[in-house]
CSV table of C-alpha atoms and ligand atoms in Angstrom, one decimal:
chain,number,residue,atom,x,y,z
A,211,UNK,CA,-4.5,39.9,9.1
A,212,UNK,CA,-4.9,35.8,9.6
A,213,UNK,CA,-7.2,34.1,6.7
A,214,UNK,CA,-8.8,31.3,7.6
A,215,UNK,CA,-8.8,29.1,4.5
A,216,UNK,CA,-11.4,25.8,4.9
A,217,UNK,CA,-11.1,22.4,3.5
A,218,UNK,CA,-10.9,24.2,-0.2
A,219,UNK,CA,-9.6,20.1,-1.4
A,220,UNK,CA,-12.7,18.6,-0.1
A,221,UNK,CA,-14.8,19.7,-3.3
A,222,UNK,CA,-12.0,18.3,-5.3
A,223,UNK,CA,-11.6,14.5,-4.4
A,224,UNK,CA,-13.7,12.4,-7.0
A,225,UNK,CA,-14.7,8.8,-5.8
A,226,UNK,CA,-13.0,6.1,-6.4
A,227,UNK,CA,-15.2,3.2,-5.9
A,228,UNK,CA,-13.1,1.4,-3.7
A,229,UNK,CA,-15.1,0.4,-1.2
A,230,UNK,CA,-17.7,-0.7,-3.4
A,231,UNK,CA,-14.8,-3.4,-4.6
A,232,UNK,CA,-13.4,-4.7,-1.4
A,233,UNK,CA,-17.0,-5.2,-0.5
A,234,UNK,CA,-18.2,-7.3,-3.1
A,235,UNK,CA,-14.3,-9.2,-2.2
A,236,UNK,CA,-15.0,-9.8,0.3
A,237,UNK,CA,-19.4,-11.0,-0.2
A,238,UNK,CA,-17.9,-13.6,-2.8
A,239,UNK,CA,-15.2,-14.8,-0.3
A,240,UNK,CA,-17.9,-15.1,2.2
A,241,UNK,CA,-20.0,-17.1,0.7
A,242,UNK,CA,-16.8,-19.3,-0.7
A,243,UNK,CA,-15.6,-19.9,2.9
A,244,UNK,CA,-19.5,-19.9,4.5
A,245,UNK,CA,-18.5,-17.5,6.8
A,246,UNK,CA,-20.3,-17.1,9.8
A,247,UNK,CA,-22.9,-15.0,9.3
A,248,UNK,CA,-22.5,-12.8,12.6
A,249,UNK,CA,-18.3,-12.9,11.9
A,250,UNK,CA,-19.6,-11.4,8.8
A,251,UNK,CA,-21.9,-8.9,10.4
A,252,UNK,CA,-18.3,-8.0,12.3
A,253,UNK,CA,-15.9,-8.1,9.2
A,254,UNK,CA,-17.9,-6.6,6.5
A,255,UNK,CA,-17.9,-2.7,9.1
A,256,UNK,CA,-15.2,-0.6,10.3
A,257,UNK,CA,-14.4,-0.4,14.1
A,258,UNK,CA,-13.7,2.8,14.5
A,259,UNK,CA,-13.4,5.5,12.3
A,260,UNK,CA,-12.2,9.0,12.3
A,261,UNK,CA,-12.0,12.0,11.0
A,262,UNK,CA,-10.5,14.9,12.5
A,263,UNK,CA,-10.7,18.6,11.0
A,264,UNK,CA,-7.1,20.6,12.4
A,265,UNK,CA,-5.4,23.8,11.7
A,266,UNK,CA,-1.7,24.0,10.5
A,267,UNK,CA,0.1,27.4,10.1
A,268,UNK,CA,1.1,28.1,6.5
A,269,UNK,CA,4.2,30.0,5.4
A,270,UNK,CA,3.0,33.5,4.9
A,271,UNK,CA,1.0,33.8,7.9
A,272,UNK,CA,-2.5,32.1,6.9
A,273,UNK,CA,-3.6,29.2,8.5
A,274,UNK,CA,-5.5,26.3,6.7
A,275,UNK,CA,-7.9,23.5,7.5
A,276,UNK,CA,-7.2,20.3,7.1
A,277,UNK,CA,-9.1,16.9,6.5
A,278,UNK,CA,-7.3,13.9,8.3
A,279,UNK,CA,-8.4,10.6,8.8
A,280,UNK,CA,-8.1,7.7,10.4
A,281,UNK,CA,-10.1,4.0,9.7
A,282,UNK,CA,-9.4,1.1,12.5
A,283,UNK,CA,-11.1,-2.2,10.5
A,284,UNK,CA,-10.5,-4.5,12.8
A,285,UNK,CA,-8.0,-6.0,15.2
A,286,UNK,CA,-9.3,-9.3,16.2
A,287,UNK,CA,-5.4,-10.6,15.4
A,288,UNK,CA,-2.9,-7.7,16.6
A,289,UNK,CA,-2.6,-3.8,17.0
A,290,UNK,CA,-4.5,-2.2,14.2
A,291,UNK,CA,-1.9,-1.4,11.3
A,292,UNK,CA,-1.9,0.5,7.8
A,293,UNK,CA,-0.6,3.5,5.9
A,294,UNK,CA,-1.4,7.4,5.4
A,295,UNK,CA,-1.8,8.4,2.6
A,296,UNK,CA,-1.7,12.7,1.7
A,297,UNK,CA,-3.9,13.0,-1.5
A,298,UNK,CA,-6.9,14.9,-3.2
A,299,UNK,CA,-8.5,11.6,-3.6
A,300,UNK,CA,-8.5,10.5,0.2
A,301,UNK,CA,-12.2,10.3,1.9
A,302,UNK,CA,-14.0,8.1,4.0
A,303,UNK,CA,-14.9,5.7,1.9
A,304,UNK,CA,-11.5,5.3,0.2
A,305,UNK,CA,-9.8,4.9,4.2
A,306,UNK,CA,-12.0,1.9,5.1
A,307,UNK,CA,-11.5,0.7,1.7
A,308,UNK,CA,-7.7,0.2,2.2
A,309,UNK,CA,-8.5,0.1,6.2
A,310,UNK,CA,-9.9,-3.8,5.1
A,311,UNK,CA,-7.7,-4.7,2.3
A,312,UNK,CA,-5.8,-4.7,5.5
A,313,UNK,CA,-7.4,-6.6,7.6
A,314,UNK,CA,-6.9,-9.2,4.7
A,315,UNK,CA,-3.4,-8.7,4.2
A,316,UNK,CA,-2.5,-9.0,7.7
A,317,UNK,CA,-4.6,-11.9,8.0
A,318,UNK,CA,-3.5,-13.5,5.2
A,319,UNK,CA,0.9,-13.4,5.7
A,320,UNK,CA,0.1,-14.6,9.7
A,321,UNK,CA,1.3,-11.4,10.7
A,322,UNK,CA,-0.7,-10.3,14.3
A,323,UNK,CA,-1.6,-7.3,13.2
A,324,UNK,CA,-5.4,-6.3,12.1
A,325,UNK,CA,-6.2,-3.7,9.5
A,326,UNK,CA,-6.8,0.4,9.9
A,327,UNK,CA,-5.3,3.4,7.4
A,328,UNK,CA,-5.4,7.4,7.3
A,329,UNK,CA,-4.1,9.7,5.4
A,330,UNK,CA,-4.8,13.5,4.3
A,331,UNK,CA,-7.1,14.8,1.9
A,332,UNK,CA,-4.6,17.6,0.6
A,333,UNK,CA,-2.2,17.6,-2.6
A,334,UNK,CA,1.0,17.6,-1.2
A,335,UNK,CA,2.2,19.3,-4.1
A,336,UNK,CA,1.3,22.4,-3.1
A,337,UNK,CA,3.2,22.9,0.2
A,338,UNK,CA,6.5,23.7,1.5
A,339,UNK,CA,8.6,21.2,3.4
A,340,UNK,CA,7.6,23.0,6.3
A,341,UNK,CA,4.5,23.3,5.6
A,342,UNK,CA,4.6,19.6,4.9
A,343,UNK,CA,6.1,19.2,9.0
A,344,UNK,CA,4.0,21.2,10.6
A,345,UNK,CA,0.8,19.5,8.4
A,346,UNK,CA,1.9,15.7,9.8
A,347,UNK,CA,2.9,16.8,13.2
A,348,UNK,CA,-0.6,18.9,14.2
A,349,UNK,CA,-2.6,15.5,12.6
A,350,UNK,CA,-0.1,13.0,14.9
A,351,UNK,CA,-1.2,15.3,17.7
A,352,UNK,CA,-4.8,15.7,16.5
A,353,UNK,CA,-4.4,12.1,16.9
A,354,UNK,CA,-3.2,11.6,20.1
A,355,UNK,CA,-3.6,7.5,21.6
A,356,UNK,CA,-6.0,6.4,18.7
A,357,UNK,CA,-2.4,5.7,17.2
A,358,UNK,CA,0.6,3.3,19.6
A,359,UNK,CA,3.1,0.6,19.4
A,360,UNK,CA,0.4,-1.3,20.6
A,361,UNK,CA,-2.8,-0.6,19.3
A,362,UNK,CA,-2.8,1.3,16.0
A,363,UNK,CA,1.3,1.6,13.8
A,364,UNK,CA,0.9,4.0,11.1
A,365,UNK,CA,4.0,3.7,8.5
A,366,UNK,CA,4.2,5.3,4.2
A,367,UNK,CA,1.8,5.4,1.6
A,368,UNK,CA,1.3,7.2,-1.4
A,369,UNK,CA,2.8,11.0,-1.0
A,370,UNK,CA,4.4,10.2,2.5
A,371,UNK,CA,7.9,8.9,2.7
A,372,UNK,CA,10.2,7.6,5.8
A,373,UNK,CA,10.4,11.7,6.9
A,374,UNK,CA,6.8,11.4,7.1
A,375,UNK,CA,7.6,8.4,9.6
A,376,UNK,CA,10.3,10.4,11.2
A,377,UNK,CA,7.9,13.5,12.3
A,378,UNK,CA,4.9,11.5,13.8
A,379,UNK,CA,7.5,9.1,15.3
A,380,UNK,CA,9.0,12.4,17.5
A,381,UNK,CA,5.5,14.1,17.9
A,382,UNK,CA,4.5,11.2,19.2
A,383,UNK,CA,6.7,10.3,21.4
A,384,UNK,CA,7.3,14.3,22.5
A,385,UNK,CA,3.6,13.9,23.9
A,386,UNK,CA,5.2,11.2,26.2
A,387,UNK,CA,6.4,11.8,29.7
A,388,UNK,CA,10.5,11.4,29.2
A,389,UNK,CA,11.0,8.0,30.7
A,390,UNK,CA,8.0,7.2,28.1
A,391,UNK,CA,9.5,8.3,25.1
A,392,UNK,CA,11.7,5.5,23.5
A,393,UNK,CA,9.3,2.8,24.7
A,394,UNK,CA,7.1,4.3,21.9
A,395,UNK,CA,9.7,4.9,18.8
A,396,UNK,CA,7.4,2.2,17.5
A,397,UNK,CA,4.3,4.0,17.1
A,398,UNK,CA,5.2,4.2,13.0
A,399,UNK,CA,7.4,1.9,10.9
A,400,UNK,CA,8.8,3.0,7.6
A,401,UNK,CA,11.5,5.4,9.7
A,402,UNK,CA,14.7,6.8,8.4
A,403,UNK,CA,17.6,4.4,9.3
A,404,UNK,CA,18.8,6.9,12.0
A,405,UNK,CA,15.6,7.0,13.6
A,406,UNK,CA,15.0,3.5,14.1
A,407,UNK,CA,14.1,2.5,10.5
A,408,UNK,CA,14.8,-0.9,9.6
A,409,UNK,CA,17.5,-2.0,6.5
A,410,UNK,CA,15.7,-3.0,3.5
A,411,UNK,CA,12.0,-1.3,4.5
A,412,UNK,CA,12.4,1.2,1.6
A,413,UNK,CA,12.8,-2.0,-1.1
A,414,UNK,CA,10.4,-3.9,0.9
A,415,UNK,CA,7.5,-3.4,-0.9
A,416,UNK,CA,8.8,-3.6,-4.2
A,417,UNK,CA,10.6,-6.6,-3.7
A,418,UNK,CA,7.9,-8.5,-2.5
A,419,UNK,CA,6.0,-7.5,-5.7
A,420,UNK,CA,9.1,-8.6,-7.7
A,421,UNK,CA,10.0,-11.8,-5.8
A,422,UNK,CA,5.9,-12.3,-6.5
A,423,UNK,CA,6.3,-12.2,-9.8
A,424,UNK,CA,9.4,-14.5,-10.2
A,425,UNK,CA,7.4,-17.4,-7.7
A,426,UNK,CA,4.6,-17.0,-10.5
A,427,UNK,CA,7.0,-17.4,-13.5
A,428,UNK,CA,9.5,-20.6,-11.5
A,429,UNK,CA,6.2,-21.8,-10.7
A,430,UNK,CA,5.2,-21.4,-14.5
A,431,UNK,CA,8.4,-22.3,-16.3
A,432,UNK,CA,8.6,-18.9,-18.0
A,433,UNK,CA,11.8,-17.1,-17.5
A,434,UNK,CA,11.6,-13.2,-17.0
A,435,UNK,CA,15.1,-12.4,-19.3
A,436,UNK,CA,13.5,-10.0,-21.8
A,437,UNK,CA,10.1,-10.4,-20.7
A,438,UNK,CA,8.8,-6.6,-21.0
A,439,UNK,CA,6.8,-4.8,-18.4
A,440,UNK,CA,5.1,-1.8,-17.9
A,441,UNK,CA,4.5,0.4,-14.7
A,442,UNK,CA,2.2,2.5,-13.4
A,443,UNK,CA,3.2,4.8,-10.3
A,444,UNK,CA,7.4,5.3,-10.6
A,445,UNK,CA,7.5,6.1,-6.4
A,446,UNK,CA,8.2,3.8,-3.2
A,447,UNK,CA,6.6,0.2,-4.7
A,448,UNK,CA,7.0,0.7,-8.6
A,449,UNK,CA,11.0,1.4,-8.4
A,450,UNK,CA,12.0,-1.3,-6.4
A,451,UNK,CA,9.8,-3.9,-8.2
A,452,UNK,CA,10.8,-2.7,-11.6
A,453,UNK,CA,14.6,-2.4,-9.9
A,454,UNK,CA,14.9,-6.0,-9.0
A,455,UNK,CA,13.3,-7.1,-12.5
A,456,UNK,CA,15.5,-6.1,-14.3
A,457,UNK,CA,17.8,-7.3,-12.5
A,458,UNK,CA,17.1,-10.5,-13.4
A,459,UNK,CA,17.0,-9.6,-16.9
A,460,UNK,CA,13.3,-8.3,-17.9
A,461,UNK,CA,13.4,-4.6,-19.9
A,462,UNK,CA,11.5,-2.3,-18.5
A,463,UNK,CA,9.1,-0.3,-22.2
A,464,UNK,CA,6.7,2.5,-20.3
A,465,UNK,CA,6.1,4.1,-17.4
A,466,UNK,CA,3.3,6.5,-16.1
A,467,UNK,CA,3.3,8.6,-13.2
A,468,UNK,CA,1.3,11.1,-11.8
A,469,UNK,CA,2.7,13.4,-14.4
A,470,UNK,CA,2.6,12.0,-18.0
A,471,UNK,CA,3.2,8.5,-19.4
A,472,UNK,CA,6.7,7.5,-21.3
A,473,UNK,CA,7.8,4.5,-23.5
A,474,UNK,CA,10.4,3.1,-25.2
A,475,UNK,CA,9.7,-0.6,-26.9
A,476,UNK,CA,13.5,-1.1,-26.5
A,477,UNK,CA,13.2,-0.7,-23.1
A,478,UNK,CA,14.1,2.1,-20.3
A,479,UNK,CA,16.7,2.2,-17.5
A,480,UNK,CA,15.3,1.3,-14.1
A,481,UNK,CA,18.2,3.6,-12.1
A,482,UNK,CA,18.9,6.4,-15.1
A,483,UNK,CA,14.9,7.0,-14.9
A,484,UNK,CA,14.9,7.3,-11.3
A,485,UNK,CA,18.3,9.5,-11.3
A,486,UNK,CA,16.1,12.0,-13.7
A,487,UNK,CA,13.1,12.3,-11.5
A,488,UNK,CA,15.0,13.2,-8.5
A,489,UNK,CA,16.6,16.8,-11.0
A,490,UNK,CA,12.9,16.7,-12.1
A,491,UNK,CA,10.6,17.7,-9.4
A,492,UNK,CA,9.8,14.0,-8.9
A,493,UNK,CA,8.5,13.3,-12.6
A,494,UNK,CA,9.6,10.9,-15.3
A,495,UNK,CA,7.9,13.2,-18.2
A,496,UNK,CA,11.1,13.7,-20.8
A,497,UNK,CA,13.5,11.1,-20.0
A,498,UNK,CA,15.6,10.7,-22.8
A,499,UNK,CA,15.1,8.0,-26.0
A,500,UNK,CA,11.7,7.8,-24.2
A,501,UNK,CA,8.0,8.7,-26.6
A,502,UNK,CA,5.3,10.8,-24.4
A,503,UNK,CA,2.2,8.4,-24.9
A,504,UNK,CA,-1.3,9.3,-24.2
A,505,UNK,CA,-2.7,9.1,-20.6
A,506,UNK,CA,-5.6,6.5,-21.5
A,507,UNK,CA,-2.9,4.3,-24.0
A,508,UNK,CA,-1.0,2.8,-20.9
A,509,UNK,CA,-2.7,-0.3,-20.4
A,510,UNK,CA,-2.9,-1.4,-24.1
A,511,UNK,CA,1.0,-0.4,-24.3
A,512,UNK,CA,2.6,-4.3,-25.3
A,513,UNK,CA,4.2,-5.7,-23.2
A,514,UNK,CA,4.2,-9.2,-21.4
A,515,UNK,CA,3.8,-7.7,-17.3
A,516,UNK,CA,2.1,-5.0,-15.9
A,517,UNK,CA,2.1,-3.6,-12.6
A,518,UNK,CA,-0.3,-1.4,-11.7
A,519,UNK,CA,1.7,0.3,-8.6
A,520,UNK,CA,0.0,3.9,-8.3
A,521,UNK,CA,-3.9,4.1,-7.0
A,522,UNK,CA,-7.2,2.0,-6.9
A,523,UNK,CA,-9.7,1.5,-9.4
A,524,UNK,CA,-7.0,2.0,-12.7
A,525,UNK,CA,-6.9,-1.3,-14.5
A,526,UNK,CA,-11.5,-1.4,-15.3
A,527,UNK,CA,-14.5,-2.6,-17.2
A,528,UNK,CA,-13.9,-0.6,-19.8
A,529,UNK,CA,-10.1,-0.5,-20.8
A,530,UNK,CA,-9.3,-4.4,-19.5
A,531,UNK,CA,-9.8,-5.3,-23.0
A,532,UNK,CA,-7.0,-3.5,-23.8
A,533,UNK,CA,-4.2,-5.3,-21.8
A,534,UNK,CA,-1.7,-7.2,-23.5
A,535,UNK,CA,0.0,-8.3,-20.4
A,536,UNK,CA,-0.4,-12.0,-19.4
A,537,UNK,CA,0.5,-11.3,-16.2
A,538,UNK,CA,-0.9,-8.0,-13.7
A,539,UNK,CA,1.0,-7.9,-10.4
A,540,UNK,CA,-0.7,-5.5,-8.1
A,541,UNK,CA,1.5,-3.1,-6.3
A,542,UNK,CA,-1.1,-0.7,-5.6
A,543,UNK,CA,-4.0,-1.7,-3.4
A,544,UNK,CA,-6.5,-2.1,-5.1
A,545,UNK,CA,-6.1,-1.6,-8.9
A,546,UNK,CA,-8.0,-3.8,-10.6
A,547,UNK,CA,-12.0,-3.5,-10.5
A,548,UNK,CA,-14.2,-6.2,-9.5
A,549,UNK,CA,-15.9,-6.7,-13.2
A,550,UNK,CA,-12.5,-6.0,-14.9
A,551,UNK,CA,-10.8,-9.1,-13.0
A,552,UNK,CA,-13.8,-11.1,-14.0
A,553,UNK,CA,-13.3,-10.5,-17.7
A,554,UNK,CA,-9.8,-10.6,-17.4
A,555,UNK,CA,-9.6,-14.0,-16.1
A,556,UNK,CA,-11.6,-14.5,-18.8
A,557,UNK,CA,-8.9,-14.2,-21.4
A,558,UNK,CA,-6.8,-16.3,-19.3
A,559,UNK,CA,-4.5,-13.3,-17.7
A,560,UNK,CA,-3.3,-13.9,-14.1
A,561,UNK,CA,-3.3,-11.6,-11.8
A,562,UNK,CA,-1.5,-11.7,-8.9
A,563,UNK,CA,-3.0,-10.3,-6.0
A,564,UNK,CA,-2.8,-6.7,-3.6
A,565,UNK,CA,-2.8,-8.3,0.0
A,566,UNK,CA,0.0,-11.2,-1.7
A,567,UNK,CA,1.3,-8.7,-3.9
A,568,UNK,CA,2.4,-5.6,-2.2
A,569,UNK,CA,1.8,-7.7,1.9
A,570,UNK,CA,6.4,-7.5,1.4
A,571,UNK,CA,5.8,-4.2,2.8
A,572,UNK,CA,4.1,-4.8,6.2
A,573,UNK,CA,6.0,-7.8,6.2
A,574,UNK,CA,9.1,-5.3,6.7
A,575,UNK,CA,7.0,-3.2,9.1
A,576,UNK,CA,6.4,-6.4,10.8
A,577,UNK,CA,10.6,-6.6,11.5
A,578,UNK,CA,11.1,-2.9,12.3
A,579,UNK,CA,8.2,-3.3,15.1
A,580,UNK,CA,10.0,-6.0,16.2
A,581,UNK,CA,13.6,-4.7,16.3
A,582,UNK,CA,12.4,-1.4,18.4
A,583,UNK,CA,10.2,-3.3,20.5
A,584,UNK,CA,13.1,-4.9,21.2
A,585,UNK,CA,15.6,-3.2,21.2
A,586,UNK,CA,17.3,-5.1,18.6
A,587,UNK,CA,19.8,-4.4,15.6
A,588,UNK,CA,19.0,-6.1,11.9
A,589,UNK,CA,21.0,-6.3,9.4
A,590,UNK,CA,20.2,-5.9,5.9
A,591,UNK,CA,21.2,-10.0,4.4
A,592,UNK,CA,19.3,-11.6,7.3
A,593,UNK,CA,16.2,-9.3,6.1
A,594,UNK,CA,16.3,-9.9,2.9
A,595,UNK,CA,16.5,-13.5,3.6
A,596,UNK,CA,13.8,-13.4,6.3
A,597,UNK,CA,11.6,-11.4,3.8
A,598,UNK,CA,12.5,-14.2,0.9
A,599,UNK,CA,11.5,-17.3,3.2
A,600,UNK,CA,8.2,-15.4,4.4
A,601,UNK,CA,6.9,-14.2,0.9
A,602,UNK,CA,7.8,-17.6,0.0
A,603,UNK,CA,5.4,-19.6,2.1
A,604,UNK,CA,2.9,-17.2,1.9
A,605,UNK,CA,2.6,-17.4,-2.0
A,606,UNK,CA,3.3,-21.4,-1.8
A,607,UNK,CA,-0.3,-21.4,0.8
A,608,UNK,CA,-2.3,-19.4,-2.0
A,609,UNK,CA,-1.4,-22.0,-4.9
A,610,UNK,CA,-2.0,-24.4,-3.3
A,611,UNK,CA,-5.3,-23.5,-2.1
A,612,UNK,CA,-5.8,-22.9,-5.5
A,613,UNK,CA,-5.2,-26.0,-6.6
A,614,UNK,CA,-7.3,-27.6,-3.5
A,615,UNK,CA,-9.8,-25.6,-4.3
A,616,UNK,CA,-9.8,-24.5,-8.4
A,617,UNK,CA,-10.0,-20.5,-7.6
A,618,UNK,CA,-7.8,-17.7,-8.9
A,619,UNK,CA,-5.2,-16.5,-6.6
A,620,UNK,CA,-7.5,-13.7,-5.3
A,621,UNK,CA,-10.1,-15.5,-4.1
A,622,UNK,CA,-7.8,-18.2,-2.6
A,623,UNK,CA,-5.9,-14.9,-0.8
A,624,UNK,CA,-9.1,-13.9,0.6
A,625,UNK,CA,-10.2,-17.3,1.8
A,626,UNK,CA,-7.3,-18.0,3.8
A,627,UNK,CA,-7.4,-14.6,5.1
A,628,UNK,CA,-10.7,-14.5,6.2
A,629,UNK,CA,-10.5,-18.3,7.8
A,630,UNK,CA,-7.7,-16.9,9.6
A,631,UNK,CA,-9.7,-14.2,11.0
A,632,UNK,CA,-13.4,-16.3,11.8
A,633,UNK,CA,-10.9,-19.0,13.6
A,634,UNK,CA,-10.2,-15.8,15.6
A,635,UNK,CA,-13.7,-15.6,16.6
A,636,UNK,CA,-14.9,-18.8,17.3
A,637,UNK,CA,-12.3,-19.9,19.7
A,638,UNK,CA,-12.6,-16.3,21.9
A,639,UNK,CA,-16.2,-15.6,21.2
A,640,UNK,CA,-17.9,-12.2,21.3
A,641,UNK,CA,-17.9,-10.6,24.9
A,642,UNK,CA,-20.1,-10.2,26.6
B,746,NAD,P1,4.5,6.5,-3.5
B,746,NAD,O1,4.1,8.0,-3.1
B,746,NAD,O2,5.7,6.6,-3.4
B,746,NAD,O3,4.1,6.6,-5.4
B,746,NAD,C1,3.1,6.6,-6.2
B,746,NAD,C2,3.2,7.2,-7.6
B,746,NAD,O4,2.2,6.8,-8.3
B,746,NAD,C3,4.0,8.4,-8.2
B,746,NAD,O5,4.9,7.9,-9.3
B,746,NAD,C4,3.0,8.9,-8.4
B,746,NAD,O6,3.6,10.3,-9.5
B,746,NAD,C5,2.3,8.2,-9.5
B,746,NAD,N1,0.7,8.4,-9.2
B,746,NAD,C6,0.5,9.3,-8.5
B,746,NAD,N2,-1.4,9.3,-8.6
B,746,NAD,C7,-1.3,8.4,-10.8
B,746,NAD,C8,-1.9,8.2,-11.3
B,746,NAD,N3,-3.3,9.2,-10.8
B,746,NAD,N4,-1.4,7.6,-12.2
B,746,NAD,C9,-0.1,7.1,-12.6
B,746,NAD,N5,0.7,7.3,-11.7
B,746,NAD,C10,0.2,8.0,-10.6
B,746,NAD,O7,3.5,5.8,-2.9
B,746,NAD,P2,4.0,4.1,-3.4
B,746,NAD,O8,4.1,4.1,-1.4
B,746,NAD,O9,4.3,3.7,-4.1
B,746,NAD,O10,2.1,3.6,-2.8
B,746,NAD,C11,1.8,2.9,-4.4
B,746,NAD,C12,0.6,2.4,-4.5
B,746,NAD,O11,1.3,0.8,-3.3
B,746,NAD,C13,-0.6,2.8,-3.0
B,746,NAD,O12,-1.5,1.9,-4.1
B,746,NAD,C14,-0.1,2.4,-2.2
B,746,NAD,O13,-1.3,1.9,-1.3
B,746,NAD,C15,0.9,0.8,-2.3
B,746,NAD,N6,1.6,0.2,-1.0
B,746,NAD,C16,2.0,0.8,-0.9
B,746,NAD,C17,3.6,0.2,-0.1
B,746,NAD,C18,4.3,0.6,0.6
B,746,NAD,O14,5.0,0.1,1.3
B,746,NAD,N7,4.6,2.6,0.4
B,746,NAD,C19,2.6,-1.0,0.7
B,746,NAD,C20,2.1,-1.9,0.2
B,746,NAD,C21,0.5,-1.1,-0.8
């Protein structure tokens, strides 16, 4: 007999408080730009929130019901854009927060996009590859035309990757009339190269994190050679950021992932650790010449640069005082709470904020979208050069705003992001 398991993940999800965090950041920034109160009302709320329950047949024949989300925060500047996350802590508030951050990020970077986010509340580690494929395809089918290449364009995020995007593109395209299918390839970005993906999209976010660290260090005359860094999250963002920093002569001295924490003050070779994880079920635990460290001691480890590249709300009022780094480069979205940030800034720690620091990913996605839309093929050198140029331009604009208005980097980035959206609303007015 078929057994239907109902939403067992739902009970496990702890509240992350990211929505509270992004709203506080938005309110502070609105005051700084003296935001028109009517536009503040619009930006303070999401345009659309979709919660979908959908059934999927498991390998053993049972049917499980999943809960998926897509939140479209704002599209004043262009189609909605933002990743899909598969994680037990995903709930409506977390997705709303992540969607808002996407709006600020696409606006700050000058892209013709709005902000969205989505995901499925589940632990993907519990499912086989064929189950994950069916979950992804059924979710895509259920989303229907709530996503679309000129309407809302998902991308990878935590626990989703190029393979996930290929399944989404294929499912979405399969629902279209034959003559329309190939026109819909850019419904997602972050696809594999063989399926319309962009050379270098895999490293774009981590490379962008590295570039921001490099630009900041150059401006402060801080050599990166021999600087020690720690990375939380050794996935797409954490790995690539570490890879490029190591190439610059910096030393990775500790890493934390979902399985555990390892350290070696003499340095951990990034590529060797990456190879090790491939044969260790994706985990860093047990890597040669490293010591296991308690989870809660990670942020207190001796280092110069700290790269949170996992989940939100990791650096809090409670643990911020342990941080030794002089620079925090936010690879993750929302890793630092507002309360923690205030205290860190007071003691002179610089924070390169998420909407700037990890924006290489959405810029890379924009390049992929353009490539598909225009039927072009871009080469890796050209793509990396364009990414470099774009990131430098955005970094310099933020820096200039910091200097002109005597602001920290997050406030400066928010001012630029919100002013651009406000201009669009002021010019167009509110229908009718
Ligand atoms: P990923 O799934 O590739 O990797 C996530 C990593 O975080 C894994 O190593 C995992 O083990 C680790 N992790 C998960 N839970 C953890 C925990 N509780 N403590 C410590 N480590 C934990 O995801 P990703 O794509 O690298 O995304 C990481 C962060 O970067 C997310 O906040 C995401 O929103 C943000 N981001 C990603 C992109 C992108 O292009 N992928 C772009 C911008 C921002």
